[in-house]
PDB file of C-alpha atoms in Angstrom:
ATOM      1  CA  MET O  28      12.692  49.376 170.629  1.00 46.00           C
ATOM      2  CA  GLU O  29      10.059  51.821 169.437  1.00 57.00           C
ATOM      3  CA  LYS O  30       8.489  52.141 166.007  1.00 61.00           C
ATOM      4  CA  THR O  31       8.828  55.637 164.655  1.00 71.00           C
ATOM      5  CA  ARG O  32       7.415  58.121 162.175  1.00 81.00           C
ATOM      6  CA  ILE O  33      10.844  59.708 161.861  1.00 91.00           C
ATOM      7  CA  ASP O  34      11.654  58.882 158.259  1.00 93.00           C
ATOM      8  CA  TRP O  35      15.460  58.950 158.431  1.00 96.00           C
ATOM      9  CA  CYS O  36      15.770  56.161 161.005  1.00 96.00           C
ATOM     10  CA  ASP O  37      14.281  52.691 161.502  1.00 95.00           C
ATOM     11  CA  SER O  38      13.675  52.897 165.246  1.00 95.00           C
ATOM     12  CA  THR O  39      13.912  55.265 168.171  1.00 95.00           C
ATOM     13  CA  TRP O  40      15.307  54.244 171.550  1.00 96.00           C
ATOM     14  CA  ASN O  41      14.834  56.360 174.645  1.00 96.00           C
ATOM     15  CA  PRO O  42      16.902  55.214 177.624  1.00 96.00           C
ATOM     16  CA  VAL O  43      16.937  58.915 178.540  1.00 97.00           C
ATOM     17  CA  THR O  44      13.958  61.274 178.196  1.00 95.00           C
ATOM     18  CA  GLY O  45      13.424  64.938 179.055  1.00 94.00           C
ATOM     19  CA  CYS O  46      15.245  68.168 178.352  1.00 94.00           C
ATOM     20  CA  TYR O  47      15.853  71.688 179.696  1.00 93.00           C
ATOM     21  CA  HIS O  48      16.616  73.526 176.444  1.00 92.00           C
ATOM     22  CA  GLY O  49      13.139  75.105 176.326  1.00 87.00           C
ATOM     23  CA  CYS O  50      12.769  75.299 172.522  1.00 86.00           C
ATOM     24  CA  GLU O  51       9.421  76.823 171.545  1.00 84.00           C
ATOM     25  CA  TYR O  52       8.895  74.318 168.730  1.00 83.00           C
ATOM     26  CA  CYS O  53       9.726  71.174 170.756  1.00 83.00           C
ATOM     27  CA  TYR O  54       7.371  68.279 169.980  1.00 82.00           C
ATOM     28  CA  ALA O  55       8.856  66.031 172.652  1.00 84.00           C
ATOM     29  CA  ARG O  56       7.897  68.248 175.579  1.00 87.00           C
ATOM     30  CA  GLY O  57       4.297  68.293 174.424  1.00 82.00           C
ATOM     31  CA  ILE O  58       4.175  64.488 174.212  1.00 85.00           C
ATOM     32  CA  ALA O  59       5.777  63.964 177.627  1.00 86.00           C
ATOM     33  CA  ASN O  60       3.580  66.521 179.357  1.00 83.00           C
ATOM     34  CA  ARG O  61       0.447  65.212 177.690  1.00 84.00           C
ATOM     35  CA  PHE O  62       0.999  61.514 178.314  1.00 81.00           C
ATOM     36  CA  GLY O  63       3.294  61.679 181.354  1.00 80.00           C
ATOM     37  CA  SER O  64       2.334  61.771 184.985  1.00 75.00           C
ATOM     38  CA  PHE O  65       4.160  62.291 188.234  1.00 70.00           C
ATOM     39  CA  GLU O  66       4.424  58.766 189.632  1.00 64.00           C
ATOM     40  CA  THR O  67       4.600  58.144 193.346  1.00 59.00           C
ATOM     41  CA  ILE O  68       8.255  58.261 194.296  1.00 57.00           C
ATOM     42  CA  ASP O  69       8.773  55.345 196.622  1.00 56.00           C
ATOM     43  CA  GLY O  70      12.486  55.737 197.196  1.00 52.00           C
ATOM     44  CA  THR O  71      13.441  52.651 195.204  1.00 56.00           C
ATOM     45  CA  ASN O  72      11.962  52.914 191.729  1.00 75.00           C
ATOM     46  CA  ILE O  73      12.425  56.637 191.013  1.00 82.00           C
ATOM     47  CA  LYS O  74      15.412  58.534 192.337  1.00 84.00           C
ATOM     48  CA  ILE O  75      15.613  62.317 192.030  1.00 83.00           C
ATOM     49  CA  LEU O  76      19.061  63.808 191.468  1.00 86.00           C
ATOM     50  CA  ASN O  77      20.093  67.444 191.786  1.00 83.00           C
ATOM     51  CA  THR O  78      22.486  68.370 188.997  1.00 82.00           C
ATOM     52  CA  GLY O  79      22.641  72.081 189.713  1.00 78.00           C
ATOM     53  CA  SER O  80      21.087  74.851 191.758  1.00 74.00           C
ATOM     54  CA  THR O  81      17.708  74.494 190.045  1.00 80.00           C
ATOM     55  CA  LEU O  82      17.987  71.524 187.694  1.00 88.00           C
ATOM     56  CA  ASN O  83      16.758  68.121 188.767  1.00 91.00           C
ATOM     57  CA  CYS O  84      17.115  64.804 186.969  1.00 93.00           C
ATOM     58  CA  ALA O  85      15.612  61.417 187.764  1.00 91.00           C
ATOM     59  CA  GLU O  86      16.634  57.774 187.490  1.00 91.00           C
ATOM     60  CA  VAL O  87      14.122  54.968 187.021  1.00 90.00           C
ATOM     61  CA  LYS O  88      15.415  51.567 188.023  1.00 85.00           C
ATOM     62  CA  ASN O  89      12.488  49.327 187.085  1.00 82.00           C
ATOM     63  CA  ARG O  90       9.790  49.595 184.468  1.00 78.00           C
ATOM     64  CA  ALA O  91       7.317  52.251 185.540  1.00 67.00           C
ATOM     65  CA  GLY O  92       3.650  52.338 184.646  1.00 71.00           C
ATOM     66  CA  ASN O  93       4.175  55.465 182.531  1.00 81.00           C
ATOM     67  CA  PRO O  94       6.959  56.082 179.963  1.00 85.00           C
ATOM     68  CA  TYR O  95       7.375  59.634 181.330  1.00 89.00           C
ATOM     69  CA  PRO O  96       6.950  59.147 185.086  1.00 88.00           C
ATOM     70  CA  VAL O  97       8.246  62.641 185.883  1.00 88.00           C
ATOM     71  CA  LYS O  98       6.980  64.193 182.633  1.00 89.00           C
ATOM     72  CA  PHE O  99       9.750  66.118 180.837  1.00 90.00           C
ATOM     73  CA  THR O 100      12.218  66.149 183.715  1.00 92.00           C
ATOM     74  CA  PRO O 101      15.416  64.543 182.318  1.00 94.00           C
ATOM     75  CA  THR O 102      15.219  60.877 183.297  1.00 94.00           C
ATOM     76  CA  LEU O 103      17.455  57.831 182.888  1.00 96.00           C
ATOM     77  CA  HIS O 104      15.318  54.719 182.329  1.00 94.00           C
ATOM     78  CA  ARG O 105      17.900  52.145 183.305  1.00 93.00           C
ATOM     79  CA  TYR O 106      15.607  49.213 182.535  1.00 92.00           C
ATOM     80  CA  LYS O 107      15.634  50.205 178.849  1.00 94.00           C
ATOM     81  CA  LEU O 108      19.382  49.897 178.369  1.00 95.00           C
ATOM     82  CA  SER O 109      19.294  46.269 177.249  1.00 94.00           C
ATOM     83  CA  GLU O 110      15.989  46.181 175.377  1.00 90.00           C
ATOM     84  CA  TYR O 111      17.463  45.995 171.874  1.00 92.00           C
ATOM     85  CA  GLU O 112      20.419  43.638 172.333  1.00 93.00           C
ATOM     86  CA  GLN O 113      18.780  40.737 170.481  1.00 92.00           C
ATOM     87  CA  LYS O 114      17.105  42.828 167.767  1.00 94.00           C
ATOM     88  CA  LYS O 115      17.978  42.749 164.080  1.00 94.00           C
ATOM     89  CA  GLY O 116      20.403  45.480 163.012  1.00 95.00           C
ATOM     90  CA  ARG O 117      18.914  48.840 162.074  1.00 95.00           C
ATOM     91  CA  ASN O 118      19.488  52.602 162.166  1.00 96.00           C
ATOM     92  CA  ILE O 119      18.509  53.789 165.643  1.00 97.00           C
ATOM     93  CA  PHE O 120      17.895  57.389 166.674  1.00 97.00           C
ATOM     94  CA  VAL O 121      19.103  57.465 170.275  1.00 98.00           C
ATOM     95  CA  CYS O 122      17.077  59.646 172.662  1.00 97.00           C
ATOM     96  CA  SER O 123      14.533  61.198 170.319  1.00 95.00           C
ATOM     97  CA  MET O 124      12.716  62.426 173.460  1.00 94.00           C
ATOM     98  CA  ALA O 125      15.760  64.032 175.079  1.00 96.00           C
ATOM     99  CA  ASP O 126      19.104  65.699 174.542  1.00 97.00           C
ATOM    100  CA  LEU O 127      21.544  63.112 175.829  1.00 98.00           C
ATOM    101  CA  PHE O 128      24.368  65.664 175.697  1.00 97.00           C
ATOM    102  CA  GLY O 129      22.631  68.543 177.463  1.00 95.00           C
ATOM    103  CA  SER O 130      24.701  70.230 180.179  1.00 94.00           C
ATOM    104  CA  TRP O 131      22.429  68.805 182.919  1.00 94.00           C
ATOM    105  CA  VAL O 132      23.009  65.173 181.891  1.00 96.00           C
ATOM    106  CA  PRO O 133      25.470  63.354 184.186  1.00 95.00           C
ATOM    107  CA  ASP O 134      28.518  61.894 182.435  1.00 95.00           C
ATOM    108  CA  SER O 135      27.598  58.522 183.926  1.00 96.00           C
ATOM    109  CA  TRP O 136      24.339  58.431 181.969  1.00 97.00           C
ATOM    110  CA  ILE O 137      26.131  59.041 178.673  1.00 98.00           C
ATOM    111  CA  GLU O 138      28.684  56.366 179.503  1.00 97.00           C
ATOM    112  CA  GLU O 139      25.933  53.858 180.367  1.00 98.00           C
ATOM    113  CA  VAL O 140      24.212  54.518 177.039  1.00 98.00           C
ATOM    114  CA  PHE O 141      27.500  54.154 175.126  1.00 98.00           C
ATOM    115  CA  ALA O 142      28.198  50.879 176.937  1.00 98.00           C
ATOM    116  CA  ALA O 143      24.751  49.562 176.039  1.00 98.00           C
ATOM    117  CA  CYS O 144      25.317  50.477 172.379  1.00 98.00           C
ATOM    118  CA  LYS O 145      28.592  48.586 172.325  1.00 97.00           C
ATOM    119  CA  LYS O 146      26.808  45.458 173.556  1.00 97.00           C
ATOM    120  CA  ALA O 147      24.679  45.469 170.393  1.00 97.00           C
ATOM    121  CA  PRO O 148      27.116  46.328 167.568  1.00 96.00           C
ATOM    122  CA  GLN O 149      24.710  45.138 164.867  1.00 96.00           C
ATOM    123  CA  HIS O 150      22.975  48.544 164.943  1.00 96.00           C
ATOM    124  CA  ASN O 151      23.931  52.000 163.760  1.00 97.00           C
ATOM    125  CA  TYR O 152      23.438  54.566 166.543  1.00 98.00           C
ATOM    126  CA  ILE O 153      22.473  58.096 165.531  1.00 98.00           C
ATOM    127  CA  PHE O 154      22.918  60.772 168.207  1.00 98.00           C
ATOM    128  CA  LEU O 155      21.660  64.335 167.965  1.00 97.00           C
ATOM    129  CA  THR O 156      22.232  67.326 170.241  1.00 96.00           C
ATOM    130  CA  LYS O 157      21.895  71.083 170.513  1.00 93.00           C
ATOM    131  CA  SER O 158      25.058  71.052 172.655  1.00 93.00           C
ATOM    132  CA  PRO O 159      27.856  69.739 170.377  1.00 92.00           C
ATOM    133  CA  GLY O 160      30.403  71.262 172.715  1.00 91.00           C
ATOM    134  CA  ARG O 161      29.699  68.271 174.959  1.00 93.00           C
ATOM    135  CA  TYR O 162      31.055  66.032 172.218  1.00 93.00           C
ATOM    136  CA  ILE O 163      34.289  68.000 172.341  1.00 90.00           C
ATOM    137  CA  GLU O 164      34.475  67.761 176.132  1.00 92.00           C
ATOM    138  CA  LEU O 165      34.049  63.994 175.973  1.00 93.00           C
ATOM    139  CA  GLU O 166      36.599  63.681 173.199  1.00 91.00           C
ATOM    140  CA  LYS O 167      39.224  65.564 175.224  1.00 90.00           C
ATOM    141  CA  ASP O 168      39.079  62.737 177.747  1.00 89.00           C
ATOM    142  CA  ARG O 169      38.856  60.097 174.970  1.00 90.00           C
ATOM    143  CA  ARG O 170      35.374  59.122 176.104  1.00 93.00           C
ATOM    144  CA  LEU O 171      33.695  59.597 172.731  1.00 93.00           C
ATOM    145  CA  PRO O 172      33.699  56.187 171.001  1.00 93.00           C
ATOM    146  CA  TRP O 173      35.768  55.930 167.848  1.00 89.00           C
ATOM    147  CA  VAL O 174      33.572  53.295 166.244  1.00 93.00           C
ATOM    148  CA  ASP O 175      32.079  53.107 162.765  1.00 94.00           C
ATOM    149  CA  ASN O 176      28.462  52.574 163.830  1.00 96.00           C
ATOM    150  CA  PHE O 177      28.180  55.749 165.956  1.00 97.00           C
ATOM    151  CA  TRP O 178      26.962  58.901 164.173  1.00 97.00           C
ATOM    152  CA  PHE O 179      27.120  62.223 166.022  1.00 96.00           C
ATOM    153  CA  GLY O 180      24.834  65.023 164.904  1.00 95.00           C
ATOM    154  CA  SER O 181      24.157  68.631 165.820  1.00 94.00           C
ATOM    155  CA  THR O 182      20.895  70.534 165.352  1.00 94.00           C
ATOM    156  CA  VAL O 183      21.055  73.715 163.288  1.00 94.00           C
ATOM    157  CA  THR O 184      18.065  76.012 162.811  1.00 93.00           C
ATOM    158  CA  LYS O 185      19.618  79.447 162.140  1.00 92.00           C
ATOM    159  CA  LEU O 186      22.944  80.926 161.065  1.00 90.00           C
ATOM    160  CA  GLU O 187      23.897  81.488 164.694  1.00 88.00           C
ATOM    161  CA  ASP O 188      23.590  77.735 165.348  1.00 84.00           C
ATOM    162  CA  ARG O 189      26.103  76.667 162.734  1.00 73.00           C
ATOM    163  CA  TYR O 190      28.696  74.515 164.398  1.00 69.00           C
ATOM    164  CA  THR O 191      31.658  72.597 163.020  1.00 70.00           C
ATOM    165  CA  TRP O 192      33.709  70.256 165.128  1.00 66.00           C
ATOM    166  CA  PHE O 193      35.912  67.170 164.780  1.00 65.00           C
ATOM    167  CA  THR O 194      38.630  68.572 162.553  1.00 64.00           C
ATOM    168  CA  GLU O 195      40.180  65.116 162.319  1.00 65.00           C
ATOM    169  CA  LYS O 196      38.432  62.206 160.609  1.00 68.00           C
ATOM    170  CA  LYS O 197      37.805  60.142 163.739  1.00 79.00           C
ATOM    171  CA  PHE O 198      34.019  60.166 163.819  1.00 86.00           C
ATOM    172  CA  HIS O 199      30.957  60.154 161.636  1.00 93.00           C
ATOM    173  CA  TRP O 200      29.168  63.478 162.062  1.00 93.00           C
ATOM    174  CA  PHE O 201      26.191  65.193 160.479  1.00 95.00           C
ATOM    175  CA  LEU O 202      23.845  68.179 160.765  1.00 96.00           C
ATOM    176  CA  SER O 203      20.095  68.167 161.310  1.00 96.00           C
ATOM    177  CA  VAL O 204      18.638  71.400 159.956  1.00 96.00           C
ATOM    178  CA  GLU O 205      15.243  71.057 161.607  1.00 93.00           C
ATOM    179  CA  PRO O 206      13.273  73.135 161.783  1.00 93.00           C
ATOM    180  CA  ILE O 207      14.928  75.335 159.181  1.00 95.00           C
ATOM    181  CA  MET O 208      14.173  78.894 160.302  1.00 94.00           C
ATOM    182  CA  GLU O 209      16.116  80.941 157.740  1.00 95.00           C
ATOM    183  CA  ASP O 210      18.490  80.748 154.775  1.00 96.00           C
ATOM    184  CA  LEU O 211      21.764  79.373 156.115  1.00 95.00           C
ATOM    185  CA  GLY O 212      23.844  80.753 153.268  1.00 93.00           C
ATOM    186  CA  PRO O 213      27.085  79.219 151.950  1.00 94.00           C
ATOM    187  CA  MET O 214      29.252  76.884 153.974  1.00 92.00           C
ATOM    188  CA  ASP O 215      32.709  77.916 155.116  1.00 89.00           C
ATOM    189  CA  GLU O 216      34.863  76.644 152.284  1.00 90.00           C
ATOM    190  CA  ASP O 217      37.830  75.876 154.548  1.00 88.00           C
ATOM    191  CA  ALA O 218      35.893  74.163 157.364  1.00 87.00           C
ATOM    192  CA  PRO O 219      35.374  70.408 157.673  1.00 88.00           C
ATOM    193  CA  LYS O 220      32.128  69.251 156.079  1.00 91.00           C
ATOM    194  CA  PRO O 221      29.463  66.983 157.568  1.00 93.00           C
ATOM    195  CA  GLU O 222      28.878  63.555 156.036  1.00 95.00           C
ATOM    196  CA  TRP O 223      25.105  64.034 155.935  1.00 97.00           C
ATOM    197  CA  ILE O 224      22.513  66.794 156.220  1.00 97.00           C
ATOM    198  CA  ILE O 225      18.896  66.289 157.259  1.00 98.00           C
ATOM    199  CA  VAL O 226      16.471  69.144 156.656  1.00 98.00           C
ATOM    200  CA  GLY O 227      12.885  69.591 157.764  1.00 96.00           C
ATOM    201  CA  ALA O 228      10.198  72.171 158.487  1.00 95.00           C
ATOM    202  CA  GLU O 229       8.611  73.001 161.813  1.00 90.00           C
ATOM    203  CA  THR O 230       5.553  70.898 162.533  1.00 86.00           C
ATOM    204  CA  GLY O 231       2.614  71.482 164.860  1.00 80.00           C
ATOM    205  CA  ASN O 232       0.420  74.556 165.272  1.00 78.00           C
ATOM    206  CA  ARG O 233       2.589  76.951 167.254  1.00 79.00           C
ATOM    207  CA  LYS O 234       1.339  80.550 167.019  1.00 83.00           C
ATOM    208  CA  ASN O 235       4.608  81.900 165.545  1.00 85.00           C
ATOM    209  CA  LYS O 236       5.404  78.812 163.482  1.00 88.00           C
ATOM    210  CA  VAL O 237       7.957  79.489 160.741  1.00 90.00           C
ATOM    211  CA  ILE O 238       7.065  78.315 157.227  1.00 93.00           C
ATOM    212  CA  PRO O 239      10.351  77.919 155.334  1.00 95.00           C
ATOM    213  CA  GLU O 240      10.833  79.382 151.867  1.00 97.00           C
ATOM    214  CA  LYS O 241      11.698  76.996 149.072  1.00 97.00           C
ATOM    215  CA  SER O 242      14.732  79.154 148.255  1.00 98.00           C
ATOM    216  CA  TRP O 243      16.241  78.311 151.671  1.00 97.00           C
ATOM    217  CA  ILE O 244      16.093  74.615 150.852  1.00 97.00           C
ATOM    218  CA  GLU O 245      17.399  75.162 147.317  1.00 98.00           C
ATOM    219  CA  SER O 246      20.360  77.080 148.748  1.00 97.00           C
ATOM    220  CA  LEU O 247      21.168  74.273 151.172  1.00 97.00           C
ATOM    221  CA  LEU O 248      20.845  71.657 148.431  1.00 98.00           C
ATOM    222  CA  GLU O 249      23.245  73.643 146.255  1.00 98.00           C
ATOM    223  CA  GLU O 250      25.832  73.528 149.041  1.00 97.00           C
ATOM    224  CA  CYS O 251      25.289  69.789 149.500  1.00 97.00           C
ATOM    225  CA  ARG O 252      25.818  69.187 145.800  1.00 98.00           C
ATOM    226  CA  LYS O 253      28.910  71.415 145.786  1.00 97.00           C
ATOM    227  CA  TYR O 254      30.572  69.378 148.546  1.00 96.00           C
ATOM    228  CA  ASP O 255      29.050  65.976 147.676  1.00 97.00           C
ATOM    229  CA  ILE O 256      27.024  65.729 150.897  1.00 97.00           C
ATOM    230  CA  PRO O 257      23.935  63.473 150.903  1.00 98.00           C
ATOM    231  CA  MET O 258      20.737  65.362 151.813  1.00 98.00           C
ATOM    232  CA  PHE O 259      17.634  63.889 153.404  1.00 98.00           C
ATOM    233  CA  MET O 260      14.455  65.955 153.132  1.00 98.00           C
ATOM    234  CA  LYS O 261      11.898  65.105 155.778  1.00 97.00           C
ATOM    235  CA  ALA O 262       8.248  64.569 154.881  1.00 95.00           C
ATOM    236  CA  SER O 263       7.441  67.922 156.496  1.00 95.00           C
ATOM    237  CA  LEU O 264       8.906  69.598 153.393  1.00 97.00           C
ATOM    238  CA  ALA O 265       6.556  67.904 150.922  1.00 96.00           C
ATOM    239  CA  GLU O 266       4.156  70.836 150.565  1.00 95.00           C
ATOM    240  CA  ILE O 267       7.033  73.281 150.135  1.00 96.00           C
ATOM    241  CA  TRP O 268       9.410  71.290 147.947  1.00 97.00           C
ATOM    242  CA  GLY O 269       6.945  69.041 146.141  1.00 95.00           C
ATOM    243  CA  GLU O 270       7.346  65.409 145.172  1.00 92.00           C
ATOM    244  CA  PRO O 271       9.540  63.507 145.009  1.00 96.00           C
ATOM    245  CA  LEU O 272      11.560  64.537 148.041  1.00 97.00           C
ATOM    246  CA  ILE O 273      15.308  64.008 147.992  1.00 98.00           C
ATOM    247  CA  GLN O 274      16.007  61.386 150.671  1.00 97.00           C
ATOM    248  CA  GLU O 275      19.645  60.347 150.513  1.00 97.00           C
ATOM    249  CA  PHE O 276      21.684  58.460 153.087  1.00 97.00           C
ATOM    250  CA  PRO O 277      25.455  58.388 153.603  1.00 97.00           C
ATOM    251  CA  GLU O 278      27.007  55.091 152.675  1.00 94.00           C
ATOM    252  CA  GLY O 279      27.224  53.760 156.235  1.00 93.00           C
ATOM    253  CA  LEU O 280      23.507  54.299 156.869  1.00 96.00           C
ATOM    254  CA  ARG O 281      22.056  53.179 153.542  1.00 82.00           C
ATOM    255  CA  ARG O 282      19.168  50.800 153.959  1.00 67.00           C
ATOM    256  CA  LYS O 283      19.398  47.427 152.271  1.00 55.00           C
ATOM    257  CA  GLU O 284      16.606  46.856 149.748  1.00 47.00           C
TER     258      GLU O 284
END
């Protein structure tokens, strides 16, 4: 279990790392490439898989000397699957250094992570993806767990990213508007609404970094208030919004004081 600076969760857990989305603002790629190294592949500890014509993934059986032994290549760290079973219950962001539901991720990896979560039901598991269509694919085969401590989120940065799914109340689902890149405008009045919205600004020093306007955040807050959706403003908004930040949790994720 890893301590985290992510203010909307208590811990991060990374049984899978790496991603092929290629987002310009990705912090995770920078960390993995900076601190990772290509370990010697001995045929037993690190196994390279081909998941497509050009996309490789890796599996690590035993604890490697480096947390990113093949840098940002998507990697299943099988030895991490049981590391939190005896820990006190908390809100866990699953795969903060990956997209567990990316198209390159084998179904078997997702199923192994779900199985590990079910072995430690004292925690809330918060998932986040840029590929929410994968949720729908899994649900068609009834492989998406219908359990109260699983929260499924989708990243939204622009109007074109807006995505609504799960028309029936079977799952907890939310949106992470981070980084917010433009005014998202009003929600579709007739569409299902998320149970939670997280919003944050782009961090780092990217050349074309987008600084959000306060009006974008005000517009989103107005929609949250209209539909009674808790909003959590990340610390990255402090200079734009001011203090105090609004940091609300949905009932199932509220921290005990």
